[in-house]
Short mmCIF file of C-alpha atoms and ligand atoms in Angstrom, two decimals:
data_model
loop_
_atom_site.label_atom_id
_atom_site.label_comp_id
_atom_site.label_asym_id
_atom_site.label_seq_id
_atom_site.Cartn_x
_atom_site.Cartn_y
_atom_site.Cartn_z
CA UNK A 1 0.00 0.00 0.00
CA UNK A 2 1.30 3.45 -1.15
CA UNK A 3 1.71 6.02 1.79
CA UNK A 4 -1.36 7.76 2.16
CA UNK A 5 -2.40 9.44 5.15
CA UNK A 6 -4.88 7.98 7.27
CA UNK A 7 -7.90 9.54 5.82
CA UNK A 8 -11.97 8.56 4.84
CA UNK A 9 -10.87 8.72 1.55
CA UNK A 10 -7.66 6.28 2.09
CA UNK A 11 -10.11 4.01 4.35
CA UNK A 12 -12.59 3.88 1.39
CA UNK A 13 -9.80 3.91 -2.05
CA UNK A 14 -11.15 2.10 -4.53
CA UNK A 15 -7.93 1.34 -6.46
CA UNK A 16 -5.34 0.72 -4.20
CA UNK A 17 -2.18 -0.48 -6.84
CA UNK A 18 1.19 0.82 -6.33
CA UNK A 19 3.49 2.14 -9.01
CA UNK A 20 7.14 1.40 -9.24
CA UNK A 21 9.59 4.23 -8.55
CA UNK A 22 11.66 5.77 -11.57
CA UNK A 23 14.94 3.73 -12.62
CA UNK A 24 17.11 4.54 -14.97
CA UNK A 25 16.51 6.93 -18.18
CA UNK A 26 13.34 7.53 -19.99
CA UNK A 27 12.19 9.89 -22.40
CA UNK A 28 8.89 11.28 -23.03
CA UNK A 29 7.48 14.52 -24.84
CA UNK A 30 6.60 15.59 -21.40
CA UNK A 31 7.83 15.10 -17.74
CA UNK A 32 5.57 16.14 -15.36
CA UNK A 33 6.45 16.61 -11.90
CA UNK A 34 3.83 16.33 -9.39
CA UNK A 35 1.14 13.67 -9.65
CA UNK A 36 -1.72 15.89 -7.89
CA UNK A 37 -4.65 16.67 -9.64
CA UNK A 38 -2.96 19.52 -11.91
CA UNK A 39 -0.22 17.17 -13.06
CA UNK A 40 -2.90 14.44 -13.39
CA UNK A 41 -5.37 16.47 -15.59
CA UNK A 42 -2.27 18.13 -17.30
CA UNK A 43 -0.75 14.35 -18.39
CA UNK A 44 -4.58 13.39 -19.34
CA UNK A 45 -5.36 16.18 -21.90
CA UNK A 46 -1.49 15.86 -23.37
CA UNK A 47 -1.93 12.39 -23.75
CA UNK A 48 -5.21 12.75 -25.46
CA UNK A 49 -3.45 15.24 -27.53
CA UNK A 50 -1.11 12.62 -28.69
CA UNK A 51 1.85 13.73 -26.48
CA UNK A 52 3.67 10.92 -24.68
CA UNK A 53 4.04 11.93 -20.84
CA UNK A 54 5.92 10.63 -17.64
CA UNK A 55 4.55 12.15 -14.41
CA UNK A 56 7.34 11.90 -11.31
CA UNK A 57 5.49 11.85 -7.88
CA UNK A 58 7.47 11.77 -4.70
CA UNK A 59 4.67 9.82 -2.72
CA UNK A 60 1.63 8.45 -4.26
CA UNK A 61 -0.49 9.55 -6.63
CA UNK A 62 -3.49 11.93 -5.21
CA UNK A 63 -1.39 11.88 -1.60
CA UNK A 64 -1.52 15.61 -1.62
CA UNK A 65 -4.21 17.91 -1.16
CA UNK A 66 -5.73 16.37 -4.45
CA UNK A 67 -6.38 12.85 -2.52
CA UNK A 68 -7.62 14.74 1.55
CA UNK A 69 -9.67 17.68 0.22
CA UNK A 70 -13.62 18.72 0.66
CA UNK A 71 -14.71 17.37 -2.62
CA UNK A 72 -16.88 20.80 -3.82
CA UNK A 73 -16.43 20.89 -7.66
CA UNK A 74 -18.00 24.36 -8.55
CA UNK A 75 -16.58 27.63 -10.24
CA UNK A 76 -14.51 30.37 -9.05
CA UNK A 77 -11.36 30.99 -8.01
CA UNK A 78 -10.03 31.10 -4.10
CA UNK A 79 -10.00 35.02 -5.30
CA UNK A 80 -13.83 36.62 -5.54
CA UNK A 81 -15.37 37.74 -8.58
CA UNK A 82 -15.75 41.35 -7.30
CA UNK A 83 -12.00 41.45 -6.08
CA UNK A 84 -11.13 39.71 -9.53
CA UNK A 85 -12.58 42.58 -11.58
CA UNK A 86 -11.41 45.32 -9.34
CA UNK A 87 -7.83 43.66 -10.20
CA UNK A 88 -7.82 43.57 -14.20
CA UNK A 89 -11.02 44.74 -15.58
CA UNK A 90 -14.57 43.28 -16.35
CA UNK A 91 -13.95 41.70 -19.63
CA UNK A 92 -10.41 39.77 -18.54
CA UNK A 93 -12.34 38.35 -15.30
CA UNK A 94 -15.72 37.17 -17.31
CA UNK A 95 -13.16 35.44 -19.57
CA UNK A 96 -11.40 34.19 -16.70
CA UNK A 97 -14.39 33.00 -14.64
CA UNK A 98 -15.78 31.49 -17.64
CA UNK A 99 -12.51 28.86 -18.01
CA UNK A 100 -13.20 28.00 -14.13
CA UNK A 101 -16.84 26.65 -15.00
CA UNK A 102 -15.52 24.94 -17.95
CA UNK A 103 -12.95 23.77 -15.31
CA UNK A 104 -16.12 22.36 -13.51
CA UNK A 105 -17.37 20.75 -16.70
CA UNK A 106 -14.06 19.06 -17.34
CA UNK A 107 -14.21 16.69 -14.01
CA UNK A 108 -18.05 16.55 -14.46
CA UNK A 109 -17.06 15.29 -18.62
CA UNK A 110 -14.30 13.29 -17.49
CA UNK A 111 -16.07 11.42 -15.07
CA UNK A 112 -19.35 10.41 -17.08
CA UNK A 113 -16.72 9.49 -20.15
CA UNK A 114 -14.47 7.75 -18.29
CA UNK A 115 -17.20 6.05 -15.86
CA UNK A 116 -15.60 6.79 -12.42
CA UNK A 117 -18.68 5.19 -10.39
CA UNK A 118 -16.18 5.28 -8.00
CA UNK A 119 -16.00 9.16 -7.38
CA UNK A 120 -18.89 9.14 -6.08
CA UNK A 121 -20.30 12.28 -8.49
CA UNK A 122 -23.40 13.99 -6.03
CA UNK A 123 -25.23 17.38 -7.19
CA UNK A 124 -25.76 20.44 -5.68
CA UNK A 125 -24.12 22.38 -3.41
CA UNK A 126 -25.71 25.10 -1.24
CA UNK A 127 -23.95 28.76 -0.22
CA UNK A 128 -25.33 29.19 2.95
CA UNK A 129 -24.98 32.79 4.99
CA UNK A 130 -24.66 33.43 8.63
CA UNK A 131 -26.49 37.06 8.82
CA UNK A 132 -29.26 38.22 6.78
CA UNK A 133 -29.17 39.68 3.43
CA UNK A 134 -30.72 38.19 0.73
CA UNK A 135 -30.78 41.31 -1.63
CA UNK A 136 -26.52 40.41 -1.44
CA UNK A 137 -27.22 37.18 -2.83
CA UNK A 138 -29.95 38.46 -5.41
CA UNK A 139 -27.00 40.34 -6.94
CA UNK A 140 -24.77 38.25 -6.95
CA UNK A 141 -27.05 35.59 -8.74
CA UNK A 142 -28.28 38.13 -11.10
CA UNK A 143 -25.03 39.10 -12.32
CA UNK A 144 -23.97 35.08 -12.61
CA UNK A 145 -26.64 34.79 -14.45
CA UNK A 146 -26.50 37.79 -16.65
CA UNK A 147 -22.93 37.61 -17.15
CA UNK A 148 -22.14 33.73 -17.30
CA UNK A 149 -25.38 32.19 -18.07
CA UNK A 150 -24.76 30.58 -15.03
CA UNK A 151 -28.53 30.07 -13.01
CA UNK A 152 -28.15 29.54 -8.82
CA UNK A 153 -31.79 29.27 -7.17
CA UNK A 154 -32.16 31.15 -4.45
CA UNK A 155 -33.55 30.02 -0.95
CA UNK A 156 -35.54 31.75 1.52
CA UNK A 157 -34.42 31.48 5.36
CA UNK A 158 -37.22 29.04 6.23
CA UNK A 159 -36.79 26.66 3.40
CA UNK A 160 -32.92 26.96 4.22
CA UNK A 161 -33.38 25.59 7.84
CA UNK A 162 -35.65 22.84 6.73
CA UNK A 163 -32.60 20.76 4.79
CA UNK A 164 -30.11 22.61 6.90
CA UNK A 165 -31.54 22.45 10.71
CA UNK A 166 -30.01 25.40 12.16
CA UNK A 167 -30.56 28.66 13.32
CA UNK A 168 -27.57 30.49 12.66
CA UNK A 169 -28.23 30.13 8.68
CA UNK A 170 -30.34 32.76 6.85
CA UNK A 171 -30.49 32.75 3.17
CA UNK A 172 -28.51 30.43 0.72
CA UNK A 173 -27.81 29.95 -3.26
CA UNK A 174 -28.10 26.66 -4.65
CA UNK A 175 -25.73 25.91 -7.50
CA UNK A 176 -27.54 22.67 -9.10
CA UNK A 177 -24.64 21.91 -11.38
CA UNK A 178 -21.85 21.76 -8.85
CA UNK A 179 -21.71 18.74 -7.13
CA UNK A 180 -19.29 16.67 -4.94
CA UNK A 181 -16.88 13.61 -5.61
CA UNK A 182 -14.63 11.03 -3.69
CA UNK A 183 -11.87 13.24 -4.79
CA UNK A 184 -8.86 10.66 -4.31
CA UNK A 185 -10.82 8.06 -6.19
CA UNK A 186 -11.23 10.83 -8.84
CA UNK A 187 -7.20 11.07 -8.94
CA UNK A 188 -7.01 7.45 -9.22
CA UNK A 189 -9.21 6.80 -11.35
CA UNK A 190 -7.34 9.80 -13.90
CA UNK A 191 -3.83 7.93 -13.33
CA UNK A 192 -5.30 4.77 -14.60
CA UNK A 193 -6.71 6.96 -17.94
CA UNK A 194 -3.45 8.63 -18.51
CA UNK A 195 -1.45 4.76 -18.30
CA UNK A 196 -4.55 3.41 -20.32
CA UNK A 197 -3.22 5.84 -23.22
CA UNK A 198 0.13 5.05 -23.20
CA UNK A 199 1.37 7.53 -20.77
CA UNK A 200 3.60 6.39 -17.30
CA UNK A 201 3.67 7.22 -13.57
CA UNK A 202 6.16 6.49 -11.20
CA UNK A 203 5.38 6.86 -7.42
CA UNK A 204 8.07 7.11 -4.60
CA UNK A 205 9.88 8.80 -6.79
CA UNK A 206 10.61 13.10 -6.04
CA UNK A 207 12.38 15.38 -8.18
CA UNK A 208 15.41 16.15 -6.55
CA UNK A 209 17.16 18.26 -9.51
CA UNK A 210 16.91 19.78 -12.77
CA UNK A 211 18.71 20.59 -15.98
CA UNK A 212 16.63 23.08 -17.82
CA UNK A 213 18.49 25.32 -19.91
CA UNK A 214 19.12 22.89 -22.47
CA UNK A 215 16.76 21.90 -25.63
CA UNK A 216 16.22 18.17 -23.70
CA UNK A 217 15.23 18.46 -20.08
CA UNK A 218 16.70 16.65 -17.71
CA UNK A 219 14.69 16.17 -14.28
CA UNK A 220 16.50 13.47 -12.05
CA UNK A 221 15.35 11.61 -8.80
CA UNK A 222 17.89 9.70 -6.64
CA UNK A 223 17.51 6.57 -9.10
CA UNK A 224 16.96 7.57 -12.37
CA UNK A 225 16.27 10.52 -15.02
CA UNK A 226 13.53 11.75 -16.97
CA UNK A 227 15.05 13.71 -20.80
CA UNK A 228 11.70 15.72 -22.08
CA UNK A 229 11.38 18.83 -24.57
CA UNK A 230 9.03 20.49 -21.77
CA UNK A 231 8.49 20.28 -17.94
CA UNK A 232 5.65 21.04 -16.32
CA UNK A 233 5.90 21.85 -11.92
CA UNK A 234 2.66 20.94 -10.73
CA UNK A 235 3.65 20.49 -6.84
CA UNK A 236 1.32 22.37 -5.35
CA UNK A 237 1.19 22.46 -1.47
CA UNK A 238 3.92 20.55 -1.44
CA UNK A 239 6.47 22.53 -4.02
CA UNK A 240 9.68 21.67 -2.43
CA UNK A 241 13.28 23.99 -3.40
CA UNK A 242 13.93 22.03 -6.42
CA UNK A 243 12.93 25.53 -8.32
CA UNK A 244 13.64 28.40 -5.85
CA UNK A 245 11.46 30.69 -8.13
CA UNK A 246 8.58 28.64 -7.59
CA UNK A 247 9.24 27.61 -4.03
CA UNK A 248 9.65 31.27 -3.02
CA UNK A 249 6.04 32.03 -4.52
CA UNK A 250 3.64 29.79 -3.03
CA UNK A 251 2.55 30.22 0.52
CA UNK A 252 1.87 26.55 1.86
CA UNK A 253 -1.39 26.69 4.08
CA UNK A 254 -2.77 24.23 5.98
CA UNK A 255 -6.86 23.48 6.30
CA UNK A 256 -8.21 20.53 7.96
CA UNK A 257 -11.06 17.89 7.19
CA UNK A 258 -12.56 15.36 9.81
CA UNK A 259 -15.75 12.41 9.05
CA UNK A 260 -17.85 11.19 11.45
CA UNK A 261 -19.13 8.04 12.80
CA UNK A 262 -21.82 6.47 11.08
CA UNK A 263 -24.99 7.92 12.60
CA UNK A 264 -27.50 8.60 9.64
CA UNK A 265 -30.59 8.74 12.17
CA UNK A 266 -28.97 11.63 14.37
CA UNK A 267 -27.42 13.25 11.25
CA UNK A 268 -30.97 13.31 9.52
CA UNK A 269 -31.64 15.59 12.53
CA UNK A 270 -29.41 17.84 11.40
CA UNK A 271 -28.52 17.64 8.09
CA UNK A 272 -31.78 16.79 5.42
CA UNK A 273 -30.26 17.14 1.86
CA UNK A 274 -27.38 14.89 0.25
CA UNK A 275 -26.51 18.10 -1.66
CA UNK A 276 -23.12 20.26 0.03
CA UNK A 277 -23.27 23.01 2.01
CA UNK A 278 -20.43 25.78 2.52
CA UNK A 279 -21.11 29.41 4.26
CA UNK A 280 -19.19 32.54 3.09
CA UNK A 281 -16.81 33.28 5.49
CA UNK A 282 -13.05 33.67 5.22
CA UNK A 283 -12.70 30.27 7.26
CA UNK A 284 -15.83 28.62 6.16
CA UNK A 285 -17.50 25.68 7.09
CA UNK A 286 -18.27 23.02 4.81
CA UNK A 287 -19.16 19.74 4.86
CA UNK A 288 -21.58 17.29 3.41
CA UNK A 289 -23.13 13.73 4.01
CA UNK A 290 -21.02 10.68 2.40
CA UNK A 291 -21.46 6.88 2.94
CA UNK A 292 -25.13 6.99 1.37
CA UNK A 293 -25.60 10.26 3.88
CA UNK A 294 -24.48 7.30 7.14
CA UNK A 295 -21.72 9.80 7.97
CA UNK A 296 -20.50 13.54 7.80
CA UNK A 297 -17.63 14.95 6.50
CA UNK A 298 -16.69 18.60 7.58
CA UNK A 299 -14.08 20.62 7.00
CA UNK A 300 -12.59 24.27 7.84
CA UNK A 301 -10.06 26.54 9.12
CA UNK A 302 -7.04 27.62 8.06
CA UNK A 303 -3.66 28.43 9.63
CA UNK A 304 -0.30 28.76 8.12
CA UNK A 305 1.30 26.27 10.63
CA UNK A 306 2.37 23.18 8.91
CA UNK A 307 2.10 21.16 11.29
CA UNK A 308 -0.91 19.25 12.79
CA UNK A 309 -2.49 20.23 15.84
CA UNK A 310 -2.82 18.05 18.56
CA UNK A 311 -6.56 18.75 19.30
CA UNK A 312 -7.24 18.57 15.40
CA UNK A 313 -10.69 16.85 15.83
CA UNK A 314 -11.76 18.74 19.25
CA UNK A 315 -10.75 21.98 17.12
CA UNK A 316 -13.56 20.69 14.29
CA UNK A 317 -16.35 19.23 16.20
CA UNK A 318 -16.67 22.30 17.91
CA UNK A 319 -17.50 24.19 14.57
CA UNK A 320 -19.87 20.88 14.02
CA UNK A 321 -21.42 21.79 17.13
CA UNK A 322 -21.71 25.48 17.05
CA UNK A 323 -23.67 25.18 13.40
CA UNK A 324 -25.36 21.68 14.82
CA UNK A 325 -26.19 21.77 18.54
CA UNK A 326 -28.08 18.55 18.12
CA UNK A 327 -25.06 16.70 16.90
CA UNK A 328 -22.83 17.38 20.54
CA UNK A 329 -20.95 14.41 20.96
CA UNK A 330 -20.97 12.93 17.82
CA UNK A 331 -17.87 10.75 17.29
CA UNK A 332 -15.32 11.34 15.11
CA UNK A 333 -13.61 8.34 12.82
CA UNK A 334 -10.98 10.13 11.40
CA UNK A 335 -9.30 13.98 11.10
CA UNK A 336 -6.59 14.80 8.59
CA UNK A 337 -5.17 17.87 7.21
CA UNK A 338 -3.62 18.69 3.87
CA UNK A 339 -1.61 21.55 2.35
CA UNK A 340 -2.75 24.27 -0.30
CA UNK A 341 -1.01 27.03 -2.02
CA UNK A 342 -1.26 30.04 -2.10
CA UNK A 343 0.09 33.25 -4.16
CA UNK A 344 -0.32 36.51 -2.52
CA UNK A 345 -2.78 37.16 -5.33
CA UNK A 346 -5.13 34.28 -4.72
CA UNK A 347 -5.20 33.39 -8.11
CA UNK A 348 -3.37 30.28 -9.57
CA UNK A 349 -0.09 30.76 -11.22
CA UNK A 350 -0.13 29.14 -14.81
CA UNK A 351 2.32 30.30 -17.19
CA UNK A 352 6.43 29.69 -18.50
CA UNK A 353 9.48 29.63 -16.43
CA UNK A 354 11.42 29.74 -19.48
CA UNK A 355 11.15 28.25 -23.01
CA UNK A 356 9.16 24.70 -22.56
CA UNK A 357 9.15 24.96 -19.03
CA UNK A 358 5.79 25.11 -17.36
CA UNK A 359 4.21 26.13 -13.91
CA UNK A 360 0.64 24.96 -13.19
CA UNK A 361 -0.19 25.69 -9.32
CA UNK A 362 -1.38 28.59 -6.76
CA UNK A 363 -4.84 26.66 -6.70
CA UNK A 364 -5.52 27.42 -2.88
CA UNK A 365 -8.75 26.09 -1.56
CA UNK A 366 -10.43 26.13 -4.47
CA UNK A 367 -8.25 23.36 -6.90
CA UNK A 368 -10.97 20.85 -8.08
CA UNK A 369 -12.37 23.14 -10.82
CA UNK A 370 -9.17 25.37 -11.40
CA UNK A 371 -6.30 22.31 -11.54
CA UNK A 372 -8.85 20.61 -14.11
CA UNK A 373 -8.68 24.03 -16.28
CA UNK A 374 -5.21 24.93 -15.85
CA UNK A 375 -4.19 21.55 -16.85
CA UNK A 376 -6.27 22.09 -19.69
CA UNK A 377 -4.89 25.64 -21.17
CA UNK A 378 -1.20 24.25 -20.21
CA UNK A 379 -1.66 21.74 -22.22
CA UNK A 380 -3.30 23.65 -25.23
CA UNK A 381 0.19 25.62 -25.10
CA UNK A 382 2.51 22.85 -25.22
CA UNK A 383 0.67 21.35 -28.04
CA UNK A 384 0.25 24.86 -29.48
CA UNK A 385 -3.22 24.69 -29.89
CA UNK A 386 -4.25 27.91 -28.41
CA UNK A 387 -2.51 30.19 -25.97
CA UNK A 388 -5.32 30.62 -23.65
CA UNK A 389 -2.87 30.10 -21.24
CA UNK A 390 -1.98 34.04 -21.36
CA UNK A 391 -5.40 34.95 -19.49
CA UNK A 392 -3.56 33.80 -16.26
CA UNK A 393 -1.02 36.71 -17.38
CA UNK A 394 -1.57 38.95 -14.87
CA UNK A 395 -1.31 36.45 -11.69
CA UNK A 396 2.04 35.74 -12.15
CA UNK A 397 4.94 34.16 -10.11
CA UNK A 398 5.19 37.24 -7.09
CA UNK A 399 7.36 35.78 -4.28
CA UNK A 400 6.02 35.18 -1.47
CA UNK A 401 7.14 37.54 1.37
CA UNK A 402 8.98 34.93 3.14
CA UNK A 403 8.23 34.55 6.63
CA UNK A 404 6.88 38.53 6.68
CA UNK A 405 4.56 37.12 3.92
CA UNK A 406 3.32 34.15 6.16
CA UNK A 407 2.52 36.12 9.36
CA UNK A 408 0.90 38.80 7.06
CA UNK A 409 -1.60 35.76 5.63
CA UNK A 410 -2.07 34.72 9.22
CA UNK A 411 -2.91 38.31 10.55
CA UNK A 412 -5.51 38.93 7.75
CA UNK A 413 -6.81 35.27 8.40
CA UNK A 414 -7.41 36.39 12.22
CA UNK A 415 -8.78 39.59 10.85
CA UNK A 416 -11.30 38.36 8.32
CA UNK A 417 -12.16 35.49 11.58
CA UNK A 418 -12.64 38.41 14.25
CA UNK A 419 -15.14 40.48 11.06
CA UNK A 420 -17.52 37.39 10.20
CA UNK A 421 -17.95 36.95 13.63
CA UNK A 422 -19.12 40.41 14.07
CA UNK A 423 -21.30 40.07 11.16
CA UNK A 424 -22.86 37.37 12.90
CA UNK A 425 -22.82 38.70 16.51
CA UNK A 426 -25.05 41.67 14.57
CA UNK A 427 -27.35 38.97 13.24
CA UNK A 428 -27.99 37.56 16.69
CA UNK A 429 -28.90 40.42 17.82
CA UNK A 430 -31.40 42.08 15.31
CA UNK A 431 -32.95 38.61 15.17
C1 FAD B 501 -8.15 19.79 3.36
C2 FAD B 501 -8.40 20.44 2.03
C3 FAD B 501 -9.70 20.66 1.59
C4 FAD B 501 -9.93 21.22 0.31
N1 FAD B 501 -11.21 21.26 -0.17
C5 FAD B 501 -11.42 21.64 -1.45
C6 FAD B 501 -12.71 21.55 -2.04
O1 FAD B 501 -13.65 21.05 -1.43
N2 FAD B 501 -12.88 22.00 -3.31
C7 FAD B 501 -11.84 22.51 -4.04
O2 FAD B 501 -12.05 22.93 -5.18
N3 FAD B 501 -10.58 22.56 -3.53
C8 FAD B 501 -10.35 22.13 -2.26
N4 FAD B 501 -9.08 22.14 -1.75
C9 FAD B 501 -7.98 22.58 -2.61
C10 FAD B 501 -7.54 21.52 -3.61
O3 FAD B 501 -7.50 20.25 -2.98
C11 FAD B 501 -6.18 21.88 -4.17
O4 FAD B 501 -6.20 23.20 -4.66
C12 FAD B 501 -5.77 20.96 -5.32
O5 FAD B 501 -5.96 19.62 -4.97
C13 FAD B 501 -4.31 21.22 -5.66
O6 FAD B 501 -3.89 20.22 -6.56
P1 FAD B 501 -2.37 20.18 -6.99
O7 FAD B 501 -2.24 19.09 -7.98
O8 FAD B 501 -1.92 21.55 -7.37
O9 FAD B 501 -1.55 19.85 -5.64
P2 FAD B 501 -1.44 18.50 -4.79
O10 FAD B 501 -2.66 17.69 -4.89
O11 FAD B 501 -0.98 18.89 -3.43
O12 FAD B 501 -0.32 17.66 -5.53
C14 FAD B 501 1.03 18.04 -5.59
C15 FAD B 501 1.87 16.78 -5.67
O13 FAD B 501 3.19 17.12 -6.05
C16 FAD B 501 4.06 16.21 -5.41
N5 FAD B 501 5.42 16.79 -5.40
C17 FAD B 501 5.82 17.96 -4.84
N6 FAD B 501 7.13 18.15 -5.06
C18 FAD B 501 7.58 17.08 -5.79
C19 FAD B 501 8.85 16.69 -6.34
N7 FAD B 501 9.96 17.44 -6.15
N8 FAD B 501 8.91 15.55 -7.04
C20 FAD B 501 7.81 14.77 -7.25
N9 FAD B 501 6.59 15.09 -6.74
C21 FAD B 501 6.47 16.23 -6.02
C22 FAD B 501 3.46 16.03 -4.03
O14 FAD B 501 3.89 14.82 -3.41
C23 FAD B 501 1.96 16.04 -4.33
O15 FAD B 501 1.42 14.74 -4.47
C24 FAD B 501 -8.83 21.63 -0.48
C25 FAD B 501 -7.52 21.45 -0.02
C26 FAD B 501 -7.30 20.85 1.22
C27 FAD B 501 -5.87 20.65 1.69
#
């Protein structure tokens, strides 16, 4: 067995094969480092395109945040609309916005043509809020919809806290064409695609250093070498010094994810819909029913300490139980945490290094949709097939801050924290 974290989603993998670790050299079109959902959807549409790819991954494939996350497939970016166009314009952030729900429709296409049963595909996901203002959400549905052609429904309070039995939620949007997956069995299931056309993966196997100024590329691990024409750095989380440049522009954050017991007749006291439900706060709740709705699986907060805390499920169940007073003392099976990264921006960095060398990464807490699109468009410009690629211009590779830059993230974390729950104090109180 490969070495996953201890997980729901490792407890429940479908495929569970190993891959053997690089030896020796091999030569492909493409070496792609990082075998997390961007290099994964990356290797997919190359393949597809005819390109013969090798993907390196230093664990297992899906071990990073790909294989632990939430499972919400739905547009956006971790950066909002409104702060999008404030940065480059309307026109550049429709465009943009546009690619994430085709992002969306990528997983949603791959998994219906590929029949991944085993993701676990659910619709719907509800944006709950925690004060009341429901001509907000009016706007913002009108403009999705006016913009994007992109419908939401919108719910009324009372309707809200029939599926969703509590009484700190007002009004919500329900995006009917996102939906929610088994997201490591989604990674899986795209390694066996990419092998299926020809293309290879090797496990156990990191990147430890890099030729790249040369027309053949040479990435090396500690047993063997990988000669390309490109390179794509998909590491995510996880990008390790192997490329300074890139190391010194992603800000590694942690967020954390716990399930529950099995306890469908308590949880149908709580929780009455199968579809997801997230609120809108800078830390935000969300969770959803898995197991045929037997169990719940919640996740939240963020911090940009790396390492796990001790009281990681006490931490969660209290946010269970603040939303869900009726679900105090539920067990918990299993807590787990994962990286994401970040660029100062909040927007993913996709783009060139240098001639035939590729970045695909920044995809924060909002990577199902966004890795599946940026794979996509990186692709498209290795193959030269468009340079779509170039709308991600503007959210380049900005370094990080160093550790200035991490406190800063931390600070505005606490900040946005200490402002939601005013919001929500002032909700109490008028209601
Ligand atoms: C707990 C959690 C919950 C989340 N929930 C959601 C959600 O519900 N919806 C959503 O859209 N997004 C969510 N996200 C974000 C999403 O999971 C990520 O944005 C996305 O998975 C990033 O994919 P990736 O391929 O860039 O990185 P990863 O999946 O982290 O993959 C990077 C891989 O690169 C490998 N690697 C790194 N360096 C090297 C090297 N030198 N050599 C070889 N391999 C290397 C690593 O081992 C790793 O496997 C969540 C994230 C976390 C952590």
């Amino acid at each position: 067995m490969t070495p996953y974290i201890d997980s729901y989603y490792t407890r429940t993998l479908a495929d569970r094969r190993g891959r053997p670790a690089l030896a020796g050299t091999q030569k492909a079109d493409v070496c792609i480092v990082g075998a997390g959902l961007a290099g994964l959807t990356t290797g997919l549409e190359l393949q597809r395109a005819g390109r013969s790819v090798i993907l390196l991954e230093a664990e297992a494939v899906g071990w990073g945040a790909s294989g632990r996350n939430g499972g919400f497939v739905s547009p956006g970016y971790s950066r909002g609309l409104a702060s999008l166009e404030g940065a480059i314009g309307e026109e550049p952030a429709r465009r943009l916005y546009d690619l994430s729900i085709e992002g969306m429709n990528i997983v949603a296409q791959n998994i219906r043509d590929l029949g991944i049963t085993d993701a676990q595909r659910v619709d719907g996901i509800f944006r709950v809020i925690r004060y009341e203002d429901a001509d907000g959400l009016q706007r913002f549905r009108q403009r999705l919809r006016e913009r994007h052609n992109y419908p939401l429904d919108f719910w009324e309070t009372d309707k809200v806290r029939e599926k969703l039995v509590s009484t700190k939620y007002f009004q919500a949007l329900l995006d009917p064409q996102a939906f929610h997956i088994h997201p490591l069995n989604y990674a899986r299931a795209l390694a066996a695609a990419i092998e299926a056309a020809g293309g290879r993966i090797f496990e156990n196997s990191r990147a430890v250093s890099v030729d790249l100024d040369k027309p053949e590329k040479i990435i090396r691990t500690t047993a063997g070498e990988v000669r390309a024409e490109h390179v794509v750095f998909t590491g995510g989380g996880y990008t390790d010094r192997l490329v300074p440049k890139l190391r010194g522009s992603q800000l590694p954050i942690a967020t954390y994810v716990l399930v529950t017991e099995a306890a469908p007749d308590r949880l149908a006291g709580a929780i009455r819909t199968r579809a997801a439900a997230l609120d809108d706060r800078r830390a935000s709740d969300y969770y959803r029913l898995v197991d045929d709705g037997r169990r719940l699986l919640w996740g939240g907060r963020i911090t940009t300490r790396t390492s796990e805390p001790r009281e990681l499920a006490e931490m969660l169940r209290r946010s269970i139980t603040d939303t869900y007073p009726q679900l105090k003392g539920i067990a918990i099976d299993a807590a787990w945490t994962g990286l994401m990264s970040y660029a100062r921006h909040l927007m993913p960095q996709i783009g060139q290094l240098q001639p035939k060398v590729w970045h695909c990464l920044g995809f924060g807490g909002h990577g199902l949709n966004t890795t599946a699109i940026g794979g996509r468009v990186v692709a498209e410009a290795i193959t030269g097939r468009s340079d779509r690629i170039r709308q991600f211009e503007p959210f380049g590779l900005v370094w990080n801050g160093g550790p200035a830059g991490t406190a800063a993230v931390q600070l505005t974390y606490w900040h946005h924290q200490a402002r939601d729950w005013l919001r929500e104090r002032r909700a109490a109180s008028a209601g």
